Tab-separated table of C-alpha atoms in Angstrom:
chain	number	residue	atom	x	y	z
W	70	UNK	CA	-112.539	119.326	-236.330
W	71	UNK	CA	-113.272	122.237	-234.263
W	72	UNK	CA	-115.564	123.412	-236.609
W	73	UNK	CA	-117.738	120.515	-237.263
W	74	UNK	CA	-117.905	120.062	-233.025
W	75	UNK	CA	-118.868	123.679	-233.000
W	76	UNK	CA	-121.645	123.065	-235.385
W	77	UNK	CA	-122.759	120.105	-233.449
W	78	UNK	CA	-123.129	121.933	-230.256
W	79	UNK	CA	-125.073	124.736	-232.269
W	80	UNK	CA	-127.530	122.044	-233.738
W	81	UNK	CA	-128.043	120.592	-230.284
W	82	UNK	CA	-128.634	124.062	-228.670
W	83	UNK	CA	-131.379	124.854	-231.456
W	84	UNK	CA	-133.099	121.573	-231.111
W	85	UNK	CA	-133.452	121.918	-227.262
W	86	UNK	CA	-135.574	124.995	-227.170
W	87	UNK	CA	-137.654	123.993	-230.115
W	88	UNK	CA	-138.645	120.786	-228.200
W	89	UNK	CA	-139.451	122.845	-225.108
W	90	UNK	CA	-141.574	125.499	-227.070
W	91	UNK	CA	-143.714	122.682	-229.022
W	92	UNK	CA	-147.156	123.672	-228.313
W	93	UNK	CA	-149.369	121.116	-225.908
W	94	UNK	CA	-151.631	118.836	-227.802
W	95	UNK	CA	-155.358	119.466	-227.336
W	96	UNK	CA	-157.754	116.548	-227.190
W	97	UNK	CA	-161.531	117.391	-227.003
W	98	UNK	CA	-163.739	115.512	-224.533
W	99	UNK	CA	-165.022	112.717	-226.696
W	100	UNK	CA	-161.415	111.755	-227.828
W	101	UNK	CA	-160.705	111.835	-223.884
W	102	UNK	CA	-163.446	109.587	-223.165
W	103	UNK	CA	-162.070	107.116	-225.904
W	104	UNK	CA	-158.464	107.280	-224.457
W	105	UNK	CA	-159.568	106.582	-220.969
W	106	UNK	CA	-162.151	103.803	-221.682
W	107	UNK	CA	-159.906	101.042	-221.548
W	108	UNK	CA	-158.572	101.652	-218.240
W	109	UNK	CA	-161.555	103.833	-216.579
W	110	UNK	CA	-163.046	100.898	-214.609
W	111	UNK	CA	-159.732	99.765	-213.265
W	112	UNK	CA	-159.041	100.372	-209.441
W	113	UNK	CA	-157.918	104.033	-208.689
W	114	UNK	CA	-154.217	103.123	-207.695
W	115	UNK	CA	-153.774	101.440	-210.830
W	116	UNK	CA	-155.366	103.916	-212.909
W	117	UNK	CA	-152.902	106.524	-211.332
W	118	UNK	CA	-149.830	104.331	-212.197
W	119	UNK	CA	-150.743	103.777	-215.671
W	120	UNK	CA	-151.457	107.614	-216.338
W	121	UNK	CA	-148.221	108.197	-215.043
W	122	UNK	CA	-146.140	105.484	-216.760
W	123	UNK	CA	-147.660	106.770	-219.851
W	124	UNK	CA	-146.081	109.836	-219.850
W	125	UNK	CA	-142.729	107.771	-220.547
W	126	UNK	CA	-144.016	105.982	-223.735
W	127	UNK	CA	-140.580	105.142	-225.095
W	128	UNK	CA	-139.717	103.163	-221.868
W	129	UNK	CA	-142.955	101.055	-222.066
W	130	UNK	CA	-141.904	98.360	-224.691
W	131	UNK	CA	-138.759	97.494	-222.936
W	132	UNK	CA	-140.583	97.325	-219.689
W	133	UNK	CA	-143.042	95.137	-221.091
W	134	UNK	CA	-140.525	92.690	-222.354
W	135	UNK	CA	-138.737	92.536	-219.073
W	136	UNK	CA	-142.231	91.824	-217.391
W	137	UNK	CA	-143.083	89.301	-219.643
W	138	UNK	CA	-139.797	87.534	-219.210
W	139	UNK	CA	-139.923	87.646	-215.361
W	140	UNK	CA	-143.366	86.948	-214.960
W	141	UNK	CA	-142.535	83.933	-212.942
W	142	UNK	CA	-141.098	86.140	-210.001
W	143	UNK	CA	-143.523	87.588	-207.318
W	144	UNK	CA	-143.623	89.411	-204.211
W	145	UNK	CA	-140.127	89.936	-202.850
W	146	UNK	CA	-138.375	88.023	-205.537
W	147	UNK	CA	-139.889	90.470	-208.123
W	148	UNK	CA	-139.120	93.296	-206.059
W	149	UNK	CA	-135.594	92.337	-205.381
W	150	UNK	CA	-134.957	91.724	-209.206
W	151	UNK	CA	-136.403	95.190	-210.234
W	152	UNK	CA	-133.754	96.602	-207.821
W	153	UNK	CA	-130.935	94.370	-208.637
W	154	UNK	CA	-131.201	94.532	-212.315
W	155	UNK	CA	-130.649	98.161	-212.355
W	156	UNK	CA	-133.489	98.987	-214.583
W	157	UNK	CA	-133.108	102.239	-216.300
W	158	UNK	CA	-136.921	103.056	-216.560
W	159	UNK	CA	-138.415	105.727	-214.647
W	160	UNK	CA	-139.810	104.397	-211.242
W	161	UNK	CA	-143.451	105.078	-212.737
W	162	UNK	CA	-143.077	102.591	-215.304
W	163	UNK	CA	-141.287	100.126	-213.061
W	164	UNK	CA	-144.282	100.374	-210.763
W	165	UNK	CA	-146.093	98.487	-213.698
W	166	UNK	CA	-143.724	95.596	-213.842
W	167	UNK	CA	-145.697	93.387	-211.512
W	168	UNK	CA	-148.809	93.479	-214.277
W	169	UNK	CA	-147.164	92.209	-217.625
W	170	UNK	CA	-150.719	92.252	-219.074
W	171	UNK	CA	-151.040	95.927	-218.428
W	172	UNK	CA	-147.652	96.746	-219.888
W	173	UNK	CA	-148.630	94.305	-222.776
W	174	UNK	CA	-151.908	96.190	-223.511
W	175	UNK	CA	-149.784	99.849	-223.273
W	176	UNK	CA	-146.832	98.239	-225.676
W	177	UNK	CA	-149.393	96.629	-228.049
W	178	UNK	CA	-150.633	99.857	-229.104
W	179	UNK	CA	-147.990	102.620	-228.842
W	180	UNK	CA	-150.300	105.147	-230.501
W	181	UNK	CA	-152.800	105.120	-227.501
W	182	UNK	CA	-150.300	104.933	-225.084
W	183	UNK	CA	-148.439	108.114	-226.396
W	184	UNK	CA	-151.548	109.826	-226.907
W	185	UNK	CA	-152.996	108.947	-223.241
W	186	UNK	CA	-149.630	110.139	-221.753
W	187	UNK	CA	-149.590	113.479	-223.797
W	188	UNK	CA	-153.111	113.980	-222.700
W	189	UNK	CA	-152.392	113.472	-218.873
W	190	UNK	CA	-149.281	115.946	-219.519
W	191	UNK	CA	-151.210	118.575	-221.011
W	192	UNK	CA	-154.780	118.155	-219.590
W	193	UNK	CA	-154.502	116.234	-216.582
W	194	UNK	CA	-157.947	117.506	-215.202
W	195	UNK	CA	-159.663	117.198	-218.208
W	196	UNK	CA	-158.220	113.365	-218.175
W	197	UNK	CA	-159.912	113.047	-214.554
W	198	UNK	CA	-163.110	114.367	-215.787
W	199	UNK	CA	-163.153	111.854	-218.866
W	200	UNK	CA	-162.477	109.031	-216.210
W	201	UNK	CA	-165.564	110.256	-214.099
W	202	UNK	CA	-167.715	110.549	-217.115
W	203	UNK	CA	-166.931	106.847	-218.171
W	204	UNK	CA	-167.513	105.441	-214.829
W	205	UNK	CA	-170.715	107.381	-214.349
W	206	UNK	CA	-171.914	105.686	-217.740
W	207	UNK	CA	-171.165	102.362	-216.385
W	208	UNK	CA	-172.398	102.860	-213.099
W	209	UNK	CA	-175.685	104.285	-214.319
W	210	UNK	CA	-176.300	101.432	-216.746
W	211	UNK	CA	-175.878	98.753	-214.154
W	212	UNK	CA	-172.388	97.321	-214.967
W	213	UNK	CA	-170.233	98.928	-212.394
W	214	UNK	CA	-171.185	97.757	-208.915
W	215	UNK	CA	-169.122	96.730	-205.822
W	216	UNK	CA	-168.223	93.275	-205.405
W	217	UNK	CA	-165.651	91.140	-203.346
W	218	UNK	CA	-162.938	92.516	-204.975
W	219	UNK	CA	-163.502	96.359	-205.576
W	220	UNK	CA	-165.508	98.915	-203.517
W	221	UNK	CA	-167.372	101.206	-205.803
W	222	UNK	CA	-168.468	104.881	-204.108
W	223	UNK	CA	-171.547	106.400	-204.954
W	224	UNK	CA	-170.316	109.873	-205.580
W	225	UNK	CA	-170.252	112.879	-205.975
W	226	UNK	CA	-167.142	111.318	-207.447
W	227	UNK	CA	-166.960	107.618	-208.382
W	228	UNK	CA	-163.861	105.810	-206.777
W	229	UNK	CA	-163.020	102.240	-207.474
W	230	UNK	CA	-160.878	100.735	-204.530
W	231	UNK	CA	-159.511	97.245	-203.946
W	232	UNK	CA	-161.626	95.597	-201.390
W	233	UNK	CA	-158.144	94.481	-200.062
W	234	UNK	CA	-155.509	97.357	-200.362
W	235	UNK	CA	-152.809	94.994	-200.860
W	236	UNK	CA	-154.541	92.964	-203.661
W	237	UNK	CA	-155.304	94.942	-206.834
W	238	UNK	CA	-157.359	93.481	-209.597
W	239	UNK	CA	-157.116	93.963	-213.366
W	240	UNK	CA	-160.574	93.812	-214.525
W	241	UNK	CA	-161.718	92.634	-217.944
W	242	UNK	CA	-164.591	94.326	-219.869
W	243	UNK	CA	-165.391	95.414	-223.472
W	244	UNK	CA	-165.545	99.256	-223.626
W	245	UNK	CA	-168.023	98.668	-226.442
W	246	UNK	CA	-170.470	97.351	-224.051
W	247	UNK	CA	-170.235	98.676	-220.602
W	248	UNK	CA	-170.544	102.452	-221.692
W	249	UNK	CA	-173.693	101.888	-223.237
W	250	UNK	CA	-177.235	100.842	-222.516
W	251	UNK	CA	-177.627	97.007	-222.307
W	252	UNK	CA	-179.925	95.349	-224.832
W	253	UNK	CA	-182.928	93.968	-223.353
W	254	UNK	CA	-182.287	90.438	-221.731
W	255	UNK	CA	-178.463	91.354	-221.288
W	256	UNK	CA	-177.023	90.151	-218.185
W	257	UNK	CA	-175.050	93.295	-216.752
W	258	UNK	CA	-173.768	91.633	-214.060
W	259	UNK	CA	-171.294	89.543	-216.089
W	260	UNK	CA	-169.968	92.461	-218.285
W	261	UNK	CA	-167.051	93.021	-215.950
W	262	UNK	CA	-164.840	90.295	-214.859
W	263	UNK	CA	-162.775	90.633	-211.699
W	264	UNK	CA	-161.056	87.433	-211.539
W	265	UNK	CA	-157.424	88.180	-212.281
W	266	UNK	CA	-155.380	90.163	-209.611
W	267	UNK	CA	-151.702	90.734	-208.120
W	268	UNK	CA	-150.666	90.755	-204.543
W	269	UNK	CA	-148.737	93.923	-203.765
W	270	UNK	CA	-147.507	93.979	-200.095
W	271	UNK	CA	-144.822	96.174	-198.336
W	272	UNK	CA	-142.018	94.867	-200.909
W	273	UNK	CA	-143.571	97.277	-203.766
W	274	UNK	CA	-143.812	100.559	-201.413
W	275	UNK	CA	-140.889	102.009	-202.936
W	276	UNK	CA	-142.705	102.327	-206.013
W	277	UNK	CA	-145.544	103.946	-204.508
W	278	UNK	CA	-147.903	101.137	-204.088
W	279	UNK	CA	-150.242	101.621	-201.014
W	280	UNK	CA	-149.678	105.622	-201.492
W	281	UNK	CA	-151.340	106.064	-204.582
W	282	UNK	CA	-154.702	107.927	-205.106
W	283	UNK	CA	-156.777	110.484	-206.774
W	284	UNK	CA	-158.093	113.782	-204.999
W	285	UNK	CA	-160.898	114.121	-207.244
W	286	UNK	CA	-162.363	117.247	-205.733
W	287	UNK	CA	-158.857	118.690	-205.640
W	288	UNK	CA	-158.366	117.376	-209.070
W	289	UNK	CA	-154.937	116.107	-208.528
W	290	UNK	CA	-153.188	112.823	-208.745
W	291	UNK	CA	-150.919	111.444	-205.783
W	292	UNK	CA	-148.172	109.148	-206.617
W	293	UNK	CA	-146.119	107.654	-203.844
W	294	UNK	CA	-147.758	110.269	-201.470
W	295	UNK	CA	-146.745	112.956	-203.419
W	296	UNK	CA	-148.574	115.171	-206.097
W	297	UNK	CA	-147.744	114.221	-209.725
W	298	UNK	CA	-146.218	117.314	-211.007
W	299	UNK	CA	-145.138	116.375	-214.510
W	300	UNK	CA	-146.729	118.486	-217.365
W	301	UNK	CA	-146.051	119.134	-220.935
W	302	UNK	CA	-143.857	122.014	-219.903
W	303	UNK	CA	-141.508	120.253	-217.545
W	304	UNK	CA	-141.289	116.809	-219.062
W	305	UNK	CA	-137.727	117.108	-220.093
W	306	UNK	CA	-136.263	117.535	-216.580
W	307	UNK	CA	-139.265	116.421	-214.125
W	308	UNK	CA	-138.389	113.763	-211.568
W	309	UNK	CA	-141.253	112.818	-209.169
W	310	UNK	CA	-139.890	111.622	-205.433
W	311	UNK	CA	-139.327	108.001	-204.985
W	312	UNK	CA	-136.727	107.996	-202.014
W	313	UNK	CA	-136.082	104.444	-202.146
W	314	UNK	CA	-135.820	103.687	-205.866
W	315	UNK	CA	-132.276	104.777	-207.367
W	316	UNK	CA	-132.350	106.199	-211.082
W	317	UNK	CA	-129.976	104.303	-213.257
W	318	UNK	CA	-128.663	105.267	-216.423
W	319	UNK	CA	-128.684	102.814	-219.313
W	320	UNK	CA	-124.986	102.172	-218.919
W	321	UNK	CA	-125.402	101.061	-215.415
W	322	UNK	CA	-127.291	97.833	-216.503
W	323	UNK	CA	-125.845	94.688	-215.061
W	324	UNK	CA	-125.756	91.197	-216.633
W	325	UNK	CA	-129.262	89.615	-216.402
W	326	UNK	CA	-129.467	87.440	-213.060
W	327	UNK	CA	-132.681	85.622	-213.742
W	328	UNK	CA	-133.656	83.170	-216.562
W	329	UNK	CA	-136.033	85.019	-219.109
W	330	UNK	CA	-138.800	82.961	-219.318
W	331	UNK	CA	-141.810	84.679	-221.582
W	332	UNK	CA	-145.511	83.746	-220.982
W	333	UNK	CA	-147.153	81.395	-223.330
W	334	UNK	CA	-150.103	82.508	-225.517
W	335	UNK	CA	-152.211	80.587	-223.094
W	336	UNK	CA	-150.915	82.466	-220.205
W	337	UNK	CA	-150.966	85.816	-222.010
W	338	UNK	CA	-154.750	85.033	-223.193
W	339	UNK	CA	-155.877	84.137	-219.649
W	340	UNK	CA	-154.741	87.389	-218.171
W	341	UNK	CA	-156.186	89.437	-221.057
W	342	UNK	CA	-159.498	87.961	-220.187
W	343	UNK	CA	-159.257	88.568	-216.451
W	344	UNK	CA	-158.370	84.823	-215.472
W	345	UNK	CA	-155.883	83.409	-213.475
W	346	UNK	CA	-152.875	82.522	-215.691
W	347	UNK	CA	-151.398	78.970	-215.195
W	348	UNK	CA	-147.791	78.888	-214.395
W	349	UNK	CA	-147.215	76.643	-217.337
W	350	UNK	CA	-143.087	76.681	-217.044
W	351	UNK	CA	-143.593	75.010	-213.601
W	352	UNK	CA	-145.355	72.139	-215.289
W	353	UNK	CA	-149.132	72.423	-214.535
W	354	UNK	CA	-152.289	74.468	-214.579
W	355	UNK	CA	-151.964	75.652	-210.987
W	356	UNK	CA	-150.851	79.101	-209.820
W	357	UNK	CA	-147.608	78.028	-208.227
W	358	UNK	CA	-147.550	80.961	-206.211
W	359	UNK	CA	-149.296	82.590	-203.195
W	360	UNK	CA	-148.618	86.342	-204.386
W	361	UNK	CA	-150.839	85.845	-207.623
W	362	UNK	CA	-154.307	84.671	-207.259
């Protein structure tokens, strides 16, 4: 028995250095452009959270399921549920729970999510450059403009910021359209839809909302007002500072305290297309809540 235990210890010790010594992946610029194209036109704070959360791809499917089943909770109720359920995922993943459609997108294509996270771990500055390249295309072709929901800067770096810092929109667009020259007669003003968003007040500050930004000139990403320092080489032990979010282990989960009500296909489809999702479980086609518009 002692021999078996000793051999198991040796095998674990052998695997750990091998994991640490895996060479980082290398993504060429055109592949990076393709990876970020789905999210490049999202507001800066949301892009930052998606990139950070994508570095934990193994946690995304469970988080997407939880977000779907708790989509009817908003504001303080949702924040309390996230804390009360003692969720075992990294705070960067928990920060995306108010956005079930975003987590659904990530969970439905885990190859893309894993590659995006690995690219951000290994080539953070190159990923930021790719976002800027895609934004520049969309702006120069006339698709990307300021509107009542977002403010688009003119440069030298293109920022996309919520017009209301407490209300983050999830735009809907087709990457196969907005990064290419419009065909004659095409109405560029309708190519990006900004009809669906989430109100994020002080309740979500513990997860960094309100304190996320890109320092495009300094080529850095700030989450929860601290520079994101997770890289390919420290990914096994890195913990970003979230002073007010306790990191629970899987064994610490408590029994579910809320009814699990998944979104209907109609609700999912509306959010995917940038439209307001009706709260169908509440018996109507209305929003039914002041926190989601």
